[in-house]
Each structure stands twice: as structure tokens, then as C-alpha cells.
Short mmCIF file of C-alpha atoms in Angstrom, two decimals:
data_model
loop_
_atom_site.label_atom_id
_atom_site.label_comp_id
_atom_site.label_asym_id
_atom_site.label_seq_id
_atom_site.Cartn_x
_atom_site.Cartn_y
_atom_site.Cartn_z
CA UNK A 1 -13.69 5.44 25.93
CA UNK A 2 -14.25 7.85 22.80
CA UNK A 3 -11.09 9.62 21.59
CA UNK A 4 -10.91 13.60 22.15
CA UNK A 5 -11.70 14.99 18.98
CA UNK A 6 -8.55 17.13 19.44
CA UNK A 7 -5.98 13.92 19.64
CA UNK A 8 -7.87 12.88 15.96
CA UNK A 9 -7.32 16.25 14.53
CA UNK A 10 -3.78 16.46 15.53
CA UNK A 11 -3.00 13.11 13.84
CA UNK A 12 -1.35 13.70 10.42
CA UNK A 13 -3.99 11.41 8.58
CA UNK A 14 -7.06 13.52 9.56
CA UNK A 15 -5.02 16.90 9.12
CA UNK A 16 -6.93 19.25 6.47
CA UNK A 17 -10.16 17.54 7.48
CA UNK A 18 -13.53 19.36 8.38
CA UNK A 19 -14.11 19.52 11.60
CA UNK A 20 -17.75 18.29 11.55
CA UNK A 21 -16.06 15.11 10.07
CA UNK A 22 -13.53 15.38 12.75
CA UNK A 23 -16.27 15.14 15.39
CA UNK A 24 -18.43 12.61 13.68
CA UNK A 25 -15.19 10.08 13.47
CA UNK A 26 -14.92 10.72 17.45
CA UNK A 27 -18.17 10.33 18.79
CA UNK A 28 -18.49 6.48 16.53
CA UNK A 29 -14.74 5.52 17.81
CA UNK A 30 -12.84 4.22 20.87
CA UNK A 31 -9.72 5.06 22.00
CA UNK A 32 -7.80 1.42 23.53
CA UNK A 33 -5.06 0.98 25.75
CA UNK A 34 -3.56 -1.96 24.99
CA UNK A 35 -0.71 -4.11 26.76
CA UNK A 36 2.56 -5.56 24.80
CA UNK A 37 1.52 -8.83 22.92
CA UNK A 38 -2.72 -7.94 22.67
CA UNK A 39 -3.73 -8.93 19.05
CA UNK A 40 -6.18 -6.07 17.33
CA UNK A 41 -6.41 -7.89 14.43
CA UNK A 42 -6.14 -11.62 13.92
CA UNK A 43 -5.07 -13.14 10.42
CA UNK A 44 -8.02 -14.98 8.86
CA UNK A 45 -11.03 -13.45 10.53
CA UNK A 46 -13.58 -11.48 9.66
CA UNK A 47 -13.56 -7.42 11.19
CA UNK A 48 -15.29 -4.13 10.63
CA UNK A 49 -12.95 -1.60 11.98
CA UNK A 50 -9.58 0.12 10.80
CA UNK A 51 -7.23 1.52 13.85
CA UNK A 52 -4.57 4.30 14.34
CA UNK A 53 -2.23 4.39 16.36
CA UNK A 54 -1.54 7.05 18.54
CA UNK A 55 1.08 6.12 20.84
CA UNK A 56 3.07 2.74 20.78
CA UNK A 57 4.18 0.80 18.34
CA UNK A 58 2.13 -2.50 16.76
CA UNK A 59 3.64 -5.61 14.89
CA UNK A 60 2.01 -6.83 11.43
CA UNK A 61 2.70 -10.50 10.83
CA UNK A 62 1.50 -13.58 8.04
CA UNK A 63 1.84 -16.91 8.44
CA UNK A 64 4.20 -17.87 5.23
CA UNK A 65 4.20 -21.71 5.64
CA UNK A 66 4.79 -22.64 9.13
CA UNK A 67 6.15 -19.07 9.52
CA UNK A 68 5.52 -15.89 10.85
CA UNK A 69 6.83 -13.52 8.72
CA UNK A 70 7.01 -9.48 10.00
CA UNK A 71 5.85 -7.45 7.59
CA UNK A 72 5.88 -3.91 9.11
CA UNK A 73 5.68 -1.96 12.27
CA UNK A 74 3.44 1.00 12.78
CA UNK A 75 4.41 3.75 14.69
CA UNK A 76 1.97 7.36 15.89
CA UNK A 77 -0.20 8.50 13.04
CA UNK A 78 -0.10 4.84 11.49
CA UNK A 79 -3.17 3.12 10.16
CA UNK A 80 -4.11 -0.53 9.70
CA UNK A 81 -7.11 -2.72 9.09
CA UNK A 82 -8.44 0.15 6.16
CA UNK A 83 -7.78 -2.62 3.24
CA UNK A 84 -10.31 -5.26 4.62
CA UNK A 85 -12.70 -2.31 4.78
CA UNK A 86 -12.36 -1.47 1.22
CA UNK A 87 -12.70 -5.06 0.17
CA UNK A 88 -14.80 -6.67 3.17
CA UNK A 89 -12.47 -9.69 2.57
CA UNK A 90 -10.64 -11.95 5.77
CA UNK A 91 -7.54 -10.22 7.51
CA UNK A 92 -4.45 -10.66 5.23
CA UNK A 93 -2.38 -10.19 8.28
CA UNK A 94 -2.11 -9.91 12.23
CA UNK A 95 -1.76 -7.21 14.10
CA UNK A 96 -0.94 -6.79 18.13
CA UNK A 97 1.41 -4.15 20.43
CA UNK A 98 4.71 -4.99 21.28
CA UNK A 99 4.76 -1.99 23.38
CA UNK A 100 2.24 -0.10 25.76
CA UNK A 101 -0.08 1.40 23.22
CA UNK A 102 -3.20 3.72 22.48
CA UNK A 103 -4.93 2.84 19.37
CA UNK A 104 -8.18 4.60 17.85
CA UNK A 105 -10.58 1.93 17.03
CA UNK A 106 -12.73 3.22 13.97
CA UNK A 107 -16.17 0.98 13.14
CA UNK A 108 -16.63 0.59 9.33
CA UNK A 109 -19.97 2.64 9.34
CA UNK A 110 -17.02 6.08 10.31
CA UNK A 111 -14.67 4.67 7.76
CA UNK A 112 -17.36 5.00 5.02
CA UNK A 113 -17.84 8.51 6.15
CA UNK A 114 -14.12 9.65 6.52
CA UNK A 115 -14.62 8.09 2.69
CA UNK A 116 -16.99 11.03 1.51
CA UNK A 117 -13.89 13.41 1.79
CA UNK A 118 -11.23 13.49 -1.20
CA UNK A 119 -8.21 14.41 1.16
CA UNK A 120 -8.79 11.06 3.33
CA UNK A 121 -9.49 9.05 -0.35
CA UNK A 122 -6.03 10.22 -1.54
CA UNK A 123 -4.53 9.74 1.71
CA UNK A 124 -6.07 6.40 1.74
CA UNK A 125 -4.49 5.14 -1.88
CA UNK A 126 -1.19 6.62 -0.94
CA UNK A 127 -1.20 4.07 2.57
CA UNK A 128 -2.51 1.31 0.76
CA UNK A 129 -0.10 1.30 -2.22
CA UNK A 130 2.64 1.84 0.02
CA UNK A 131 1.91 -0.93 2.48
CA UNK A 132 1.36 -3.34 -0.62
CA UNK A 133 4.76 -2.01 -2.12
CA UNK A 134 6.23 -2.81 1.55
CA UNK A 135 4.48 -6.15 1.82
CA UNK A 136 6.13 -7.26 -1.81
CA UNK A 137 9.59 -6.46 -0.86
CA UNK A 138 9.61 -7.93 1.92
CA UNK A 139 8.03 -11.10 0.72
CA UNK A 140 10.87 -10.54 -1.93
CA UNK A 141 13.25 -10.85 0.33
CA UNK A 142 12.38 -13.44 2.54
CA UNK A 143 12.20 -15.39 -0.65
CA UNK A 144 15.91 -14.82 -1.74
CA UNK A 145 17.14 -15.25 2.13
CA UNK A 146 15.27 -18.70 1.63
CA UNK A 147 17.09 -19.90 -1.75
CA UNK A 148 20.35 -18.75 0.00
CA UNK A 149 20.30 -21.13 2.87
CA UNK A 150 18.95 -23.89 0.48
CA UNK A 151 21.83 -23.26 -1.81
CA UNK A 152 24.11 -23.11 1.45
CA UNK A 153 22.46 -26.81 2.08
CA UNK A 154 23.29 -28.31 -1.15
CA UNK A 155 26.94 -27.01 -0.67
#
């Protein structure tokens, strides 16, 4: 089902945005219900599309070991997927609902458009540094909770 563009223009990423670009992002998308527990993106494999969410909330995970390790959780407005579009590299992470969601589902060929505007390019940095920021503090921390309990062992 394409998304209304009205429910893309109201989203906080796209605000600003011309609305010829607005439309063009519509009519190449999907809009997705999905259940709690579907996986939109799957850690290790190969996708062209970036999502954002609209109503729900999603899970990001990495395996760490023989871990799962949460790494965020996006909310309305969200985006994920974008980075393996910039780099056309594997998923660094996995993605599913944990709640009844609605997720716009945008192929690579409107990403590369939505990349022709300089308010979506900043907007684009900004997400991405902040995720990786995110990402290394987490990581960060998981590491020190780790050393704790193998000190606590030792003792």
C-alpha cells in the first residue's frame, strides 16, 4: 500500500521538503503494518531500502558473541536502514516491532533522490552520527558491565 503523501510530509524528517519530492518519495514507497516480533531488517544480509516509522516502536539488536545486544529503540519519525544505503555494505544490525507498527518502506532508487536535497543530507549526517555515537556507548557499556561480573568471579 503506498503511504499518503500527507502522513510523509507531516513526519519531522521530511519537514521543509518540496513537495514534488514529497510526492515522488510516496508514489516509490510502501507503507507496512507489521505485528510485534516481524524482523524488517535482518543482521548480515544484503537490503536496498531504509524505513520510518510512523507508529510503533522497533527494536535494533547485534549479535556481540553469543549475544544479542539492544542497541536502540525507534519510536514515530525514526529512521533505520539509511547507513547500508550510503555504504551498500551487509546489515550491521537487526531490526523488528515489538509493538503493532506502521513503517514506511523506502527502495534505495527514492533514497538517492530524497539525497539531491541539502535539508534531508544534513538531516541524514545528524541521524547517522548520532546513532553511531549511541551504538559506541552502549557497546561501552556493555563492555564495563562485562569486566564487572568477571571481576565479581575472580572474587
Amino acid at each position: 500500500m503506498k503511504p499518503d503523501p500527507r502522513l510523509i510530509r507531516n513526519l519531522a524528517y521530511f519537514d521543509g521538503l518540496p513537495e514534488d519530492l514529497i510526492q515522488a518519495v510516496s508514489e516509490r514507497s510502501n507503507l507496512l503494518e507489521l505485528a510485534p516480533g516481524e524482523v524488517i531488517i535482518e543482521e548480515g544480509s544484503h537490503s536496498e531500502e531504509m524505513y520510518i516509522v510512523v507508529e510503533g516502536m522497533l527494536i535494533v539488536t547485534k549479535l556481540t558473541g553469543n549475544r544479542e545486544v539492544e542497541l536502540a529503540r525507534l519510536g514515530p519519525g525514526q529512521v533505520v536502514g539509511e547507513i547500508a544505503l550510503l555504504d551498500n555494505a551487509p546489515r550491521t544490525a537487526t531490526v523488528k516491532a515489538i509493538e503493532n507498527s506502521k513503517v514506511i518502506e523506502v527502495p534505495v532508487d527514492a533514497f538517492e533522490n530524497l539525497l539531491g536535497d541539502p535539508i534531508v543530507v544534513r538531516r541524514l549526517f545528524r541521524t547517522v552520527t548520532e546513532r553511531l555515537r549511541e551504538i559506541e556507548d552502549t557497546l561501552r557499556h556493555d563492555e564495563r558491565m562485562a569486566a564487572l561480573g568477571r571481576m565479581a568471579a575472580q572474587l
